[in-house]
Amino acid sequence: MTDKFRVRFAPSPTGELHVGNARTALFNWMFARHHKGTFILRIEDTDETRSALAYQVNLLSDLQWLGLDWDEGPHKGGAYGPYKQSERLAIYAEHLKKLEKANLVYPCYCTEEELEEERQALILSKRMPRYLGKCRDLTAKQRREKEAAGRKPSFRFKVPELIIEFTDLIRGTMKFDSAAIGDFIIVRSNGMPAYNFAVVIDDFLMDITHVIRGEDHLSNTALQIMLYQAFGFMPPVFAHHSLILGRDRAKLSKRHGSVSVGEFRSQGILPAALMNYLGLLGSSFTEAREILNREEMIADFSLERASKSGAVFSEEKLRWLNAVYIRQSSADDLLEMLHPFLKEAGIDTSLLNVDKLNPIIDLVKNDITTLAEIGSNINIFFDEKYSMSSEAKHVLEKEGALNVVKTFAAYLQETNAADSDLYPAGIKYVKEKTGAGGRDLFMPIRAALTGKVHGPELDKIFALIGKDATLKRIKAIL
RNA sequence: GGUCCCAUCGUCUAGUGGUUAGGACGCUGGCCUCUCACGCCGGAGACAGGAGUUCAACUCUCCUUGGGACUACCA
């Protein structure tokens, strides 16, 4: 095996970054960092109709948000560039020529309609749908005729007859019979390289040592190995990890709900929590715990611990992890991430100073699962956001409830106790004066103070709201 | 249909021939003298089935069953 470690994440910018791809990126990144190797980002944008610059921009920002920094790639450069396939077209053309010269490739003039017909016919006759090599033995004259008729050829690789064998780092020995594989297209009729062709060339030229990717590429590997052999290239080590599944155990897709990094980001999932969860999914760490920061994950990462079977994505567990991360975060760090969510909740953070906001966040962070929940939990601390829920109203309608609230207000107005004593002394006073205790004592005060029946400890709430606001709120009720 | 991959609680997993099959999420009972949450203590919950190999199989082999991926001029 190699003592050098160069791995890559090679997404195509044709949509939002899917958590499955993010996990592949994470595995590659952890592998590189663990082995003090190089993590390369390559953009596979050879599908002109599906690729969009906006997706690429999005992709890079999602990766950065997750903290998956690359050593070579867009915005970063490197000795093996360019790192966008659309900028490497000359390289692919040159390699096509090599194969042509070796007589390992031929032009195919079939139209997509013709190919589709052939495919359907094969399916109907219950045979394997694959290209049968119609254009493989065209004469020079026949080719000239097709060209003259205005047909642009694609180029197909002449699949040799052999058994392809390779060792997968996660799955062990893999064996494929090329008889089941039809001559496949390596360059499309529009001149763009096809996936299997471009990856092989790029992975070799970029000196990739380990290809870590999803199980969905397992059968592609056979085609790619044939190409490595045709070029006389030394293939890298392959490792195919399992896929992320939806509830129904089918490959996780949009119909299963939220699947993109961007969606979780806007729902208020912390990048560290998503990273941690993705690292845990379909894998495990040797540590007996499940909450690990990035350094711990890197230190403990091993492909040997990657599971071979697919893993169902559990949003429940992600949310649990997220809540843990929120609770563990400092108010300063949270505030940074909370900005867009506070804004959305209609709270103008620019008007508030950190000294006031931080203690509130420190209290509220214990009650939220995602950052997006901040609004409904923080409202009780702002007079202009204060509102009475129907449950709270109900509490105040109970026998004696209003009297408790009134007595509390009366105490606050008359006392000259120090601020820190206000709440405990007030409660004691109300208890003695009204005889109320437990639920009957605290719930009316909670309802009056916050307009809600749930929330953090009352003494802490009171300390943050203060005497004046409390009196104002009670007056509004009476 | 063909090729390939996979199989431990509902879910994610530990386990590498001898264990009361462990943990986490979720569910659930109790405790924390206001609620919700947190936390703590407890509970229910799994080796898909069948043959072998072996003194001994969750663990090794084979078959069955079940699930999945691929089968594009997408990656």
Coordinates of C-alpha atoms (C1' of nucleotides) in Angstrom, one line a residue:
Chain A
M1 CA 0.0 0.0 0.0
T2 CA 1.0 3.6 -0.4
D3 CA 2.5 5.8 2.2
K4 CA 1.1 8.8 0.5
F5 CA -2.5 9.9 0.9
R6 CA -4.2 12.0 -1.7
V7 CA -8.0 11.8 -1.7
R8 CA -10.7 13.8 -3.4
F9 CA -14.3 14.8 -3.2
A10 CA -15.6 15.2 -6.7
P11 CA -19.2 16.5 -6.8
S12 CA -21.1 17.6 -9.8
P13 CA -22.7 21.1 -9.4
T14 CA -26.2 19.9 -10.4
G15 CA -28.1 20.6 -7.2
E16 CA -27.9 21.3 -3.5
L17 CA -25.3 19.4 -1.6
H18 CA -27.0 16.2 -0.4
V19 CA -26.2 14.8 3.0
G20 CA -25.1 11.6 1.4
N21 CA -22.5 13.5 -0.6
A22 CA -21.6 15.5 2.4
R23 CA -20.9 12.3 4.2
T24 CA -18.7 11.1 1.4
A25 CA -16.8 14.4 1.6
L26 CA -16.5 14.0 5.4
F27 CA -15.1 10.5 5.1
N28 CA -12.5 11.7 2.5
W29 CA -11.7 14.7 4.6
M30 CA -11.3 12.7 7.8
F31 CA -9.2 10.1 6.0
A32 CA -6.9 12.8 4.7
R33 CA -6.6 14.6 7.9
H34 CA -6.1 11.4 9.9
H35 CA -3.2 10.4 7.6
K36 CA -1.8 13.8 7.3
G37 CA -2.6 13.6 3.6
T38 CA -4.2 15.9 1.0
F39 CA -7.9 16.6 0.5
I40 CA -8.7 17.7 -3.0
L41 CA -11.9 19.2 -4.3
R42 CA -12.7 18.7 -7.9
I43 CA -15.8 20.0 -9.7
E44 CA -17.3 17.5 -12.2
D45 CA -19.2 19.8 -14.4
T46 CA -19.2 18.0 -17.7
D47 CA -22.9 17.9 -18.0
E48 CA -23.6 21.3 -19.4
T49 CA -27.3 21.0 -19.3
R50 CA -27.5 20.2 -15.6
S51 CA -24.6 22.1 -14.2
A52 CA -25.1 25.6 -12.9
L53 CA -22.7 28.1 -11.4
A54 CA -25.1 28.9 -8.7
Y55 CA -25.0 25.3 -7.5
Q56 CA -21.2 25.3 -7.5
V57 CA -21.1 28.5 -5.4
N58 CA -23.6 26.8 -3.1
L59 CA -21.6 23.7 -2.9
L60 CA -18.4 25.4 -1.9
S61 CA -20.2 27.5 0.8
D62 CA -21.9 24.4 2.2
L63 CA -18.6 22.6 2.4
Q64 CA -17.0 25.6 4.1
W65 CA -19.9 25.9 6.5
L66 CA -19.3 22.3 7.5
G67 CA -15.7 23.1 8.0
L68 CA -14.5 20.7 5.3
D69 CA -11.5 22.6 4.1
W70 CA -9.7 21.4 1.0
D71 CA -6.0 21.7 0.3
E72 CA -6.3 21.8 -3.5
G73 CA -9.2 22.9 -5.6
P74 CA -11.3 25.9 -6.6
H75 CA -10.2 29.2 -4.9
K76 CA -7.2 27.3 -3.6
G77 CA -5.2 26.2 -6.6
G78 CA -2.6 23.4 -6.5
A79 CA 0.0 21.8 -8.6
Y80 CA -2.5 19.4 -10.3
G81 CA -5.1 21.9 -11.6
P82 CA -7.3 23.0 -13.1
Y83 CA -9.8 21.5 -10.7
K84 CA -12.9 22.0 -12.8
Q85 CA -13.4 19.4 -15.5
S86 CA -14.9 21.9 -17.9
E87 CA -11.4 23.5 -17.9
R88 CA -9.7 20.2 -18.6
L89 CA -11.2 19.4 -22.0
A90 CA -7.9 19.5 -23.9
I91 CA -6.6 16.9 -21.5
Y92 CA -9.5 14.5 -22.2
A93 CA -9.2 15.1 -26.0
E94 CA -5.5 14.2 -25.8
H95 CA -6.3 11.0 -23.9
L96 CA -9.0 10.1 -26.4
K97 CA -6.4 10.2 -29.1
K98 CA -4.1 7.9 -27.2
L99 CA -6.9 5.3 -27.0
E100 CA -7.7 5.8 -30.7
K101 CA -4.1 5.2 -31.6
A102 CA -4.1 2.0 -29.6
N103 CA -7.3 1.0 -31.4
L104 CA -9.2 0.7 -28.1
V105 CA -12.0 3.0 -29.1
Y106 CA -14.3 3.6 -32.0
P107 CA -16.8 6.2 -33.1
C108 CA -20.5 5.4 -32.7
Y109 CA -23.1 7.1 -34.9
C110 CA -26.2 5.7 -33.3
T111 CA -28.7 8.3 -32.2
E112 CA -30.2 8.3 -28.8
E113 CA -33.5 7.2 -30.3
E114 CA -31.9 4.2 -32.0
L115 CA -30.2 3.2 -28.8
E116 CA -33.4 3.5 -26.9
E117 CA -35.1 1.2 -29.4
E118 CA -32.3 -1.3 -29.1
R119 CA -32.6 -1.2 -25.3
Q120 CA -36.4 -1.7 -25.3
A121 CA -36.1 -4.6 -27.7
L122 CA -33.6 -6.3 -25.4
I123 CA -35.7 -5.7 -22.4
L124 CA -38.7 -7.2 -24.2
S125 CA -36.8 -10.3 -25.1
K126 CA -35.7 -10.5 -21.5
R127 CA -32.1 -10.0 -22.3
M128 CA -29.7 -7.6 -20.6
P129 CA -30.1 -4.1 -22.0
R130 CA -26.7 -3.1 -23.2
Y131 CA -25.0 -1.8 -26.3
L132 CA -24.4 -4.6 -28.6
G133 CA -21.6 -3.0 -30.7
K134 CA -23.4 -2.0 -33.8
C135 CA -20.8 0.6 -34.8
R136 CA -17.8 -1.4 -33.6
D137 CA -16.8 -2.7 -37.0
L138 CA -17.9 0.0 -39.3
T139 CA -15.7 0.4 -42.3
A140 CA -13.9 3.7 -43.1
K141 CA -16.3 4.2 -45.9
Q142 CA -19.4 3.7 -43.7
R143 CA -18.0 6.1 -41.3
R144 CA -17.5 8.7 -44.0
E145 CA -21.1 8.3 -45.1
K146 CA -22.4 8.8 -41.6
E147 CA -20.3 11.9 -41.2
A148 CA -21.4 13.2 -44.5
A149 CA -25.0 12.7 -43.4
G150 CA -24.2 15.1 -40.6
R151 CA -24.0 12.7 -37.7
K152 CA -21.6 13.5 -34.9
P153 CA -20.1 10.4 -33.3
S154 CA -19.7 9.6 -29.7
F155 CA -16.7 7.4 -28.8
R156 CA -17.1 4.0 -27.2
F157 CA -14.5 2.0 -25.4
K158 CA -13.9 -1.5 -26.8
V159 CA -14.6 -3.6 -23.8
P160 CA -12.2 -6.6 -23.7
E161 CA -13.3 -10.0 -22.4
L162 CA -11.9 -10.5 -19.0
I163 CA -12.6 -10.8 -15.3
I164 CA -12.0 -7.6 -13.5
E165 CA -10.8 -8.1 -9.9
F166 CA -9.9 -5.5 -7.3
T167 CA -9.7 -5.2 -3.6
D168 CA -12.1 -2.8 -1.9
L169 CA -10.8 -1.5 1.4
I170 CA -14.3 -1.8 2.9
R171 CA -15.7 -4.8 1.1
G172 CA -12.8 -7.0 0.3
T173 CA -12.3 -8.7 -3.1
M174 CA -14.6 -7.7 -5.9
K175 CA -15.0 -9.5 -9.1
F176 CA -16.8 -8.5 -12.3
D177 CA -17.2 -10.2 -15.6
S178 CA -16.8 -7.8 -18.5
A179 CA -19.1 -10.0 -20.6
A180 CA -22.0 -8.2 -18.9
I181 CA -20.7 -4.8 -19.9
G182 CA -21.4 -3.3 -23.3
D183 CA -19.0 -1.0 -25.0
F184 CA -19.6 2.2 -23.1
I185 CA -19.3 5.8 -24.2
I186 CA -16.3 7.7 -23.0
V187 CA -16.8 10.8 -25.1
R188 CA -20.2 12.1 -26.0
S189 CA -21.2 13.3 -29.4
N190 CA -21.1 16.9 -28.1
G191 CA -17.4 16.4 -27.4
M192 CA -17.7 16.3 -23.6
P193 CA -16.1 13.4 -21.8
A194 CA -18.3 10.9 -20.0
Y195 CA -18.0 10.4 -16.3
N196 CA -16.1 7.1 -16.3
F197 CA -13.5 8.5 -18.7
A198 CA -12.9 11.8 -17.0
V199 CA -12.6 10.4 -13.5
V200 CA -10.0 7.9 -14.5
I201 CA -7.9 10.5 -16.2
D202 CA -8.3 13.1 -13.5
D203 CA -7.7 10.7 -10.6
F204 CA -4.6 9.4 -12.2
L205 CA -3.3 12.8 -13.3
M206 CA -4.1 14.3 -9.8
D207 CA -2.2 11.4 -8.3
I208 CA -5.2 10.3 -6.2
T209 CA -4.1 7.3 -4.0
H210 CA -7.5 6.4 -2.5
V211 CA -10.9 6.7 -4.0
I212 CA -13.5 6.8 -1.3
R213 CA -17.0 7.1 -2.5
G214 CA -20.5 5.7 -2.3
E215 CA -21.5 2.1 -3.0
D216 CA -23.5 3.3 -5.9
H217 CA -20.2 3.5 -7.8
L218 CA -19.2 -0.1 -7.1
S219 CA -20.1 -1.3 -10.6
N220 CA -18.6 1.7 -12.3
T221 CA -15.3 0.7 -10.8
A222 CA -15.2 -2.3 -13.2
L223 CA -15.4 0.0 -16.2
Q224 CA -12.9 2.4 -14.7
I225 CA -10.4 -0.3 -14.0
M226 CA -10.6 -1.4 -17.7
L227 CA -9.8 2.2 -18.6
Y228 CA -6.8 2.3 -16.2
Q229 CA -5.5 -0.8 -17.9
A230 CA -6.1 0.6 -21.4
F231 CA -4.0 3.7 -20.5
G232 CA -1.4 1.7 -18.6
F233 CA -2.2 3.6 -15.5
M234 CA -1.8 2.2 -12.0
P235 CA -5.3 2.3 -10.4
P236 CA -5.8 3.8 -6.9
V237 CA -7.1 1.9 -3.9
F238 CA -10.9 1.9 -3.8
A239 CA -13.2 2.0 -0.8
H240 CA -17.0 2.0 -1.3
H241 CA -19.0 3.0 1.7
S242 CA -22.6 2.2 2.3
L243 CA -25.4 4.6 1.3
I244 CA -27.7 6.8 3.5
L245 CA -31.2 5.4 3.3
G246 CA -34.6 6.9 3.9
R247 CA -37.3 5.4 6.3
D248 CA -38.2 2.9 3.6
R249 CA -34.6 1.8 3.2
A250 CA -34.3 3.2 -0.3
K251 CA -31.5 5.6 -1.1
L252 CA -32.2 8.8 0.7
S253 CA -33.8 11.3 -1.7
K254 CA -35.9 14.4 -1.8
R255 CA -39.1 12.5 -1.3
H256 CA -37.9 11.5 2.1
G257 CA -37.9 15.1 3.3
S258 CA -35.0 17.3 4.1
V259 CA -31.9 15.9 2.5
S260 CA -29.6 18.8 1.7
V261 CA -27.0 20.5 3.9
G262 CA -28.6 23.8 3.0
E263 CA -32.0 22.7 4.4
F264 CA -30.5 21.6 7.7
R265 CA -28.5 24.8 7.9
S266 CA -31.6 26.9 7.5
Q267 CA -33.5 24.8 10.0
G268 CA -30.9 25.8 12.6
I269 CA -28.8 22.7 12.7
L270 CA -25.2 23.4 13.8
P271 CA -22.4 22.4 11.4
A272 CA -20.6 20.6 14.2
A273 CA -23.7 18.6 15.0
L274 CA -24.3 17.6 11.4
M275 CA -20.7 16.6 11.0
N276 CA -20.8 14.5 14.2
Y277 CA -24.0 12.8 13.1
L278 CA -22.8 12.1 9.6
G279 CA -19.6 10.7 11.1
L280 CA -21.6 8.4 13.3
L281 CA -24.0 7.2 10.6
G282 CA -23.0 4.0 9.0
S283 CA -19.8 4.0 11.0
S284 CA -18.7 4.1 14.6
F285 CA -15.9 5.4 16.6
T286 CA -13.8 3.3 19.0
E287 CA -14.5 5.7 21.8
A288 CA -17.4 4.6 24.0
R289 CA -19.2 7.9 23.4
E290 CA -20.9 9.3 20.4
I291 CA -20.3 13.0 20.8
L292 CA -17.0 13.9 19.3
N293 CA -15.6 17.1 18.1
R294 CA -13.7 17.3 14.8
E295 CA -10.3 16.6 16.2
E296 CA -11.5 13.6 18.1
M297 CA -13.3 12.3 15.0
I298 CA -10.1 12.7 12.9
A299 CA -8.0 11.0 15.4
D300 CA -10.3 8.1 15.7
F301 CA -11.3 7.7 12.0
S302 CA -10.8 4.5 10.2
L303 CA -12.3 3.1 7.1
E304 CA -12.3 -0.3 8.7
R305 CA -15.1 0.9 11.0
A306 CA -17.2 1.9 8.1
S307 CA -20.3 -0.3 7.9
K308 CA -21.1 -2.3 4.9
S309 CA -24.8 -2.0 5.1
G310 CA -26.9 1.0 4.3
A311 CA -27.9 3.3 7.2
V312 CA -31.3 4.9 7.7
F313 CA -31.0 8.6 8.3
S314 CA -32.6 9.6 11.6
E315 CA -33.6 13.2 11.8
E316 CA -34.6 12.4 15.4
K317 CA -31.1 11.6 16.4
L318 CA -29.7 14.5 14.5
R319 CA -32.0 16.9 16.4
W320 CA -31.0 15.3 19.7
L321 CA -27.3 15.8 18.9
N322 CA -28.0 19.3 17.8
A323 CA -29.7 20.1 21.1
V324 CA -26.6 18.8 22.9
Y325 CA -24.3 21.0 20.8
I326 CA -26.5 24.0 21.4
R327 CA -26.4 23.5 25.2
Q328 CA -22.7 23.0 25.1
S329 CA -22.1 26.2 23.1
S330 CA -21.2 29.5 24.7
A331 CA -23.6 32.3 24.4
D332 CA -21.1 34.2 22.3
D333 CA -20.7 31.5 19.8
L334 CA -24.5 30.9 19.7
L335 CA -25.2 34.6 19.2
E336 CA -23.0 34.5 16.1
M337 CA -25.0 31.7 14.6
L338 CA -28.3 33.0 15.9
H339 CA -28.3 36.3 14.1
P340 CA -30.4 35.3 11.0
F341 CA -32.8 33.4 13.2
L342 CA -33.3 36.3 15.6
K343 CA -33.9 38.5 12.7
E344 CA -36.4 36.2 11.3
A345 CA -38.2 36.2 14.7
G346 CA -38.4 40.0 14.4
I347 CA -35.8 40.7 17.1
D348 CA -33.5 43.5 16.1
T349 CA -30.2 42.4 17.6
S350 CA -28.5 45.7 16.6
L351 CA -30.6 47.5 19.2
L352 CA -29.6 45.1 22.0
N353 CA -26.2 44.9 23.6
V354 CA -24.5 41.6 24.2
D355 CA -24.6 42.0 28.0
K356 CA -28.3 41.8 27.9
L357 CA -28.6 39.2 25.3
N358 CA -26.0 36.7 26.5
P359 CA -27.6 35.8 29.8
I360 CA -30.9 35.3 28.0
I361 CA -29.3 33.0 25.4
D362 CA -27.5 31.1 28.2
L363 CA -30.9 30.4 29.7
V364 CA -32.9 29.7 26.6
K365 CA -30.3 27.5 25.0
N366 CA -31.3 24.7 27.3
D367 CA -34.8 24.6 25.8
I368 CA -34.2 24.6 22.1
T369 CA -33.4 21.8 19.7
T370 CA -32.7 23.9 16.7
L371 CA -31.6 27.5 16.3
A372 CA -34.9 28.2 14.5
E373 CA -36.7 27.7 17.7
I374 CA -35.1 30.7 19.3
G375 CA -37.9 33.1 18.4
S376 CA -40.7 31.3 20.3
N377 CA -38.5 30.8 23.3
I378 CA -36.9 34.2 23.6
N379 CA -40.1 36.3 23.1
I380 CA -40.9 36.2 26.8
F381 CA -38.0 38.5 27.5
F382 CA -39.2 41.3 25.3
D383 CA -42.1 43.4 26.2
E384 CA -43.1 44.0 22.6
K385 CA -43.2 40.3 22.0
Y386 CA -45.0 39.4 25.1
S387 CA -48.3 37.6 24.5
M388 CA -50.7 35.5 26.4
S389 CA -51.3 31.9 25.4
S390 CA -54.6 30.3 25.9
E391 CA -53.2 27.9 28.5
A392 CA -51.8 30.8 30.5
K393 CA -55.1 32.6 30.3
H394 CA -56.7 29.5 31.6
V395 CA -54.3 29.3 34.6
L396 CA -55.1 32.9 35.5
E397 CA -58.8 32.2 35.4
K398 CA -58.5 29.7 38.2
E399 CA -59.8 30.4 41.7
G400 CA -57.3 32.6 43.6
A401 CA -54.9 32.9 40.7
L402 CA -55.4 36.6 40.3
N403 CA -55.0 37.2 44.0
V404 CA -51.6 35.5 43.9
V405 CA -50.5 37.7 41.1
K406 CA -51.9 40.8 42.7
T407 CA -50.2 40.1 46.0
F408 CA -46.9 39.6 44.2
A409 CA -47.2 42.9 42.5
A410 CA -48.1 44.6 45.7
Y411 CA -45.0 43.3 47.4
L412 CA -42.8 44.5 44.6
Q413 CA -44.3 47.9 44.7
E414 CA -43.9 48.3 48.4
T415 CA -40.6 46.6 49.2
N416 CA -37.2 48.2 49.1
A417 CA -35.4 44.9 49.2
A418 CA -32.2 44.4 47.2
D419 CA -32.8 43.2 43.6
S420 CA -31.3 39.8 44.3
D421 CA -33.7 39.2 47.2
L422 CA -36.8 40.4 45.3
Y423 CA -37.9 37.1 43.9
P424 CA -37.4 34.8 46.8
A425 CA -38.7 37.3 49.3
G426 CA -41.7 38.0 47.1
I427 CA -42.6 34.4 46.8
K428 CA -42.3 33.9 50.5
Y429 CA -44.5 36.9 51.1
V430 CA -47.2 35.7 48.7
K431 CA -47.1 32.3 50.2
E432 CA -47.7 33.6 53.7
K433 CA -50.3 36.2 52.6
T434 CA -52.4 34.0 50.4
G435 CA -51.7 30.5 51.7
A436 CA -51.1 29.3 48.1
G437 CA -48.3 26.8 47.6
G438 CA -46.7 24.7 44.9
R439 CA -48.5 24.8 41.6
D440 CA -51.2 27.2 42.7
L441 CA -48.5 29.7 43.7
F442 CA -46.0 29.4 40.9
M443 CA -48.2 28.8 37.9
P444 CA -50.2 32.1 38.1
I445 CA -46.9 34.0 38.5
R446 CA -45.4 32.2 35.6
A447 CA -48.4 32.8 33.4
A448 CA -48.5 36.5 34.3
L449 CA -44.8 37.0 33.8
T450 CA -44.3 35.1 30.6
G451 CA -47.7 34.5 29.2
K452 CA -46.8 30.9 28.9
V453 CA -47.2 27.8 31.0
H454 CA -43.8 26.3 30.1
G455 CA -40.3 27.8 30.3
P456 CA -37.1 28.1 32.2
E457 CA -37.0 28.4 36.0
L458 CA -39.0 31.3 37.2
D459 CA -36.3 32.8 39.4
K460 CA -34.0 33.1 36.5
I461 CA -36.7 34.6 34.3
F462 CA -37.5 37.1 36.9
A463 CA -33.9 38.1 37.3
L464 CA -33.7 38.8 33.6
I465 CA -37.0 40.6 33.2
G466 CA -36.7 42.7 36.3
K467 CA -39.1 44.4 38.6
D468 CA -40.4 47.2 36.3
A469 CA -41.3 44.9 33.4
T470 CA -42.9 42.4 35.8
L471 CA -45.1 45.1 37.3
K472 CA -46.1 46.4 33.8
R473 CA -47.1 42.9 32.7
I474 CA -49.1 42.2 35.8
K475 CA -50.9 45.5 35.5
A476 CA -51.9 44.7 32.0
I477 CA -53.6 41.6 33.2
L478 CA -55.5 43.0 36.1
Chain B
rG1 C1' -34.6 -9.6 -16.2
rG2 C1' -28.9 -9.3 -15.5
rU3 C1' -24.5 -8.0 -12.5
rC4 C1' -23.0 -6.7 -7.8
rC5 C1' -23.6 -5.4 -2.6
rC6 C1' -25.8 -6.1 2.2
rA7 C1' -28.5 -8.6 6.7
rU8 C1' -27.7 -7.8 15.6
rC9 C1' -33.4 -4.2 19.4
rG10 C1' -38.2 0.4 15.6
rU11 C1' -33.4 3.3 14.1
rC12 C1' -27.7 3.9 14.3
rU13 C1' -24.3 0.6 16.2
rA14 C1' -20.5 -2.7 19.7
rG15 C1' -19.4 -7.7 19.1
rU16 C1' -14.5 -11.0 15.5
rG17 C1' -16.2 -19.3 18.3
rG18 C1' -17.6 -19.9 24.8
rU19 C1' -21.0 -12.6 26.8
rU20 C1' -26.9 -12.4 31.6
rA21 C1' -25.6 -10.1 23.4
rG22 C1' -23.3 -3.9 25.4
rG23 C1' -24.2 1.4 24.1
rA24 C1' -26.9 5.6 21.7
rC25 C1' -31.6 7.8 19.6
rG26 C1' -36.8 6.9 20.2
rC27 C1' -40.6 4.7 23.5
rU28 C1' -41.7 4.0 28.7
rG29 C1' -41.9 4.0 34.7
rG30 C1' -39.8 6.8 38.8
rC31 C1' -36.9 10.9 41.1
rC32 C1' -35.4 16.1 40.8
rU33 C1' -40.7 19.9 46.8
rC34 C1' -44.2 25.4 39.4
rU35 C1' -44.2 23.7 34.1
rC36 C1' -41.4 22.0 29.8
rA37 C1' -36.7 20.6 29.1
rC38 C1' -31.9 19.0 31.2
rG39 C1' -30.0 15.5 34.6
rC40 C1' -30.2 10.8 37.4
rC41 C1' -32.1 5.8 38.4
rG42 C1' -35.1 1.7 36.2
rG43 C1' -38.1 -1.0 32.0
rA44 C1' -39.7 -3.1 27.4
rG45 C1' -37.0 -4.1 22.9
rA46 C1' -32.5 -7.7 18.3
rC47 C1' -28.8 -12.0 16.4
rA48 C1' -34.2 -13.2 9.2
rG49 C1' -34.8 -18.8 8.2
rG50 C1' -32.6 -23.6 7.2
rA51 C1' -28.5 -26.8 6.6
rG52 C1' -23.5 -27.8 7.6
rU53 C1' -18.2 -27.2 10.3
rU54 C1' -17.1 -27.5 15.6
rC55 C1' -17.1 -30.0 22.2
rA56 C1' -19.2 -25.0 21.3
rA57 C1' -21.9 -20.6 16.8
rC58 C1' -24.5 -13.8 16.5
rU59 C1' -19.5 -14.8 15.0
rC60 C1' -16.9 -19.6 9.8
rU61 C1' -19.3 -22.2 4.9
rC62 C1' -23.5 -23.0 1.8
rC63 C1' -28.6 -22.4 0.5
rU64 C1' -33.3 -19.8 1.1
rU65 C1' -35.6 -15.4 2.1
rG66 C1' -35.6 -10.3 2.5
rG67 C1' -33.6 -5.4 1.4
rG68 C1' -30.5 -2.2 -1.7
rA69 C1' -27.3 -0.3 -5.7
rC70 C1' -26.2 -0.3 -10.8
rU71 C1' -28.0 -1.5 -15.5
rA72 C1' -27.9 6.7 -19.6
rC73 C1' -24.4 10.4 -24.8
rC74 C1' -26.0 11.9 -15.3
rA75 C1' -22.4 11.9 -12.1

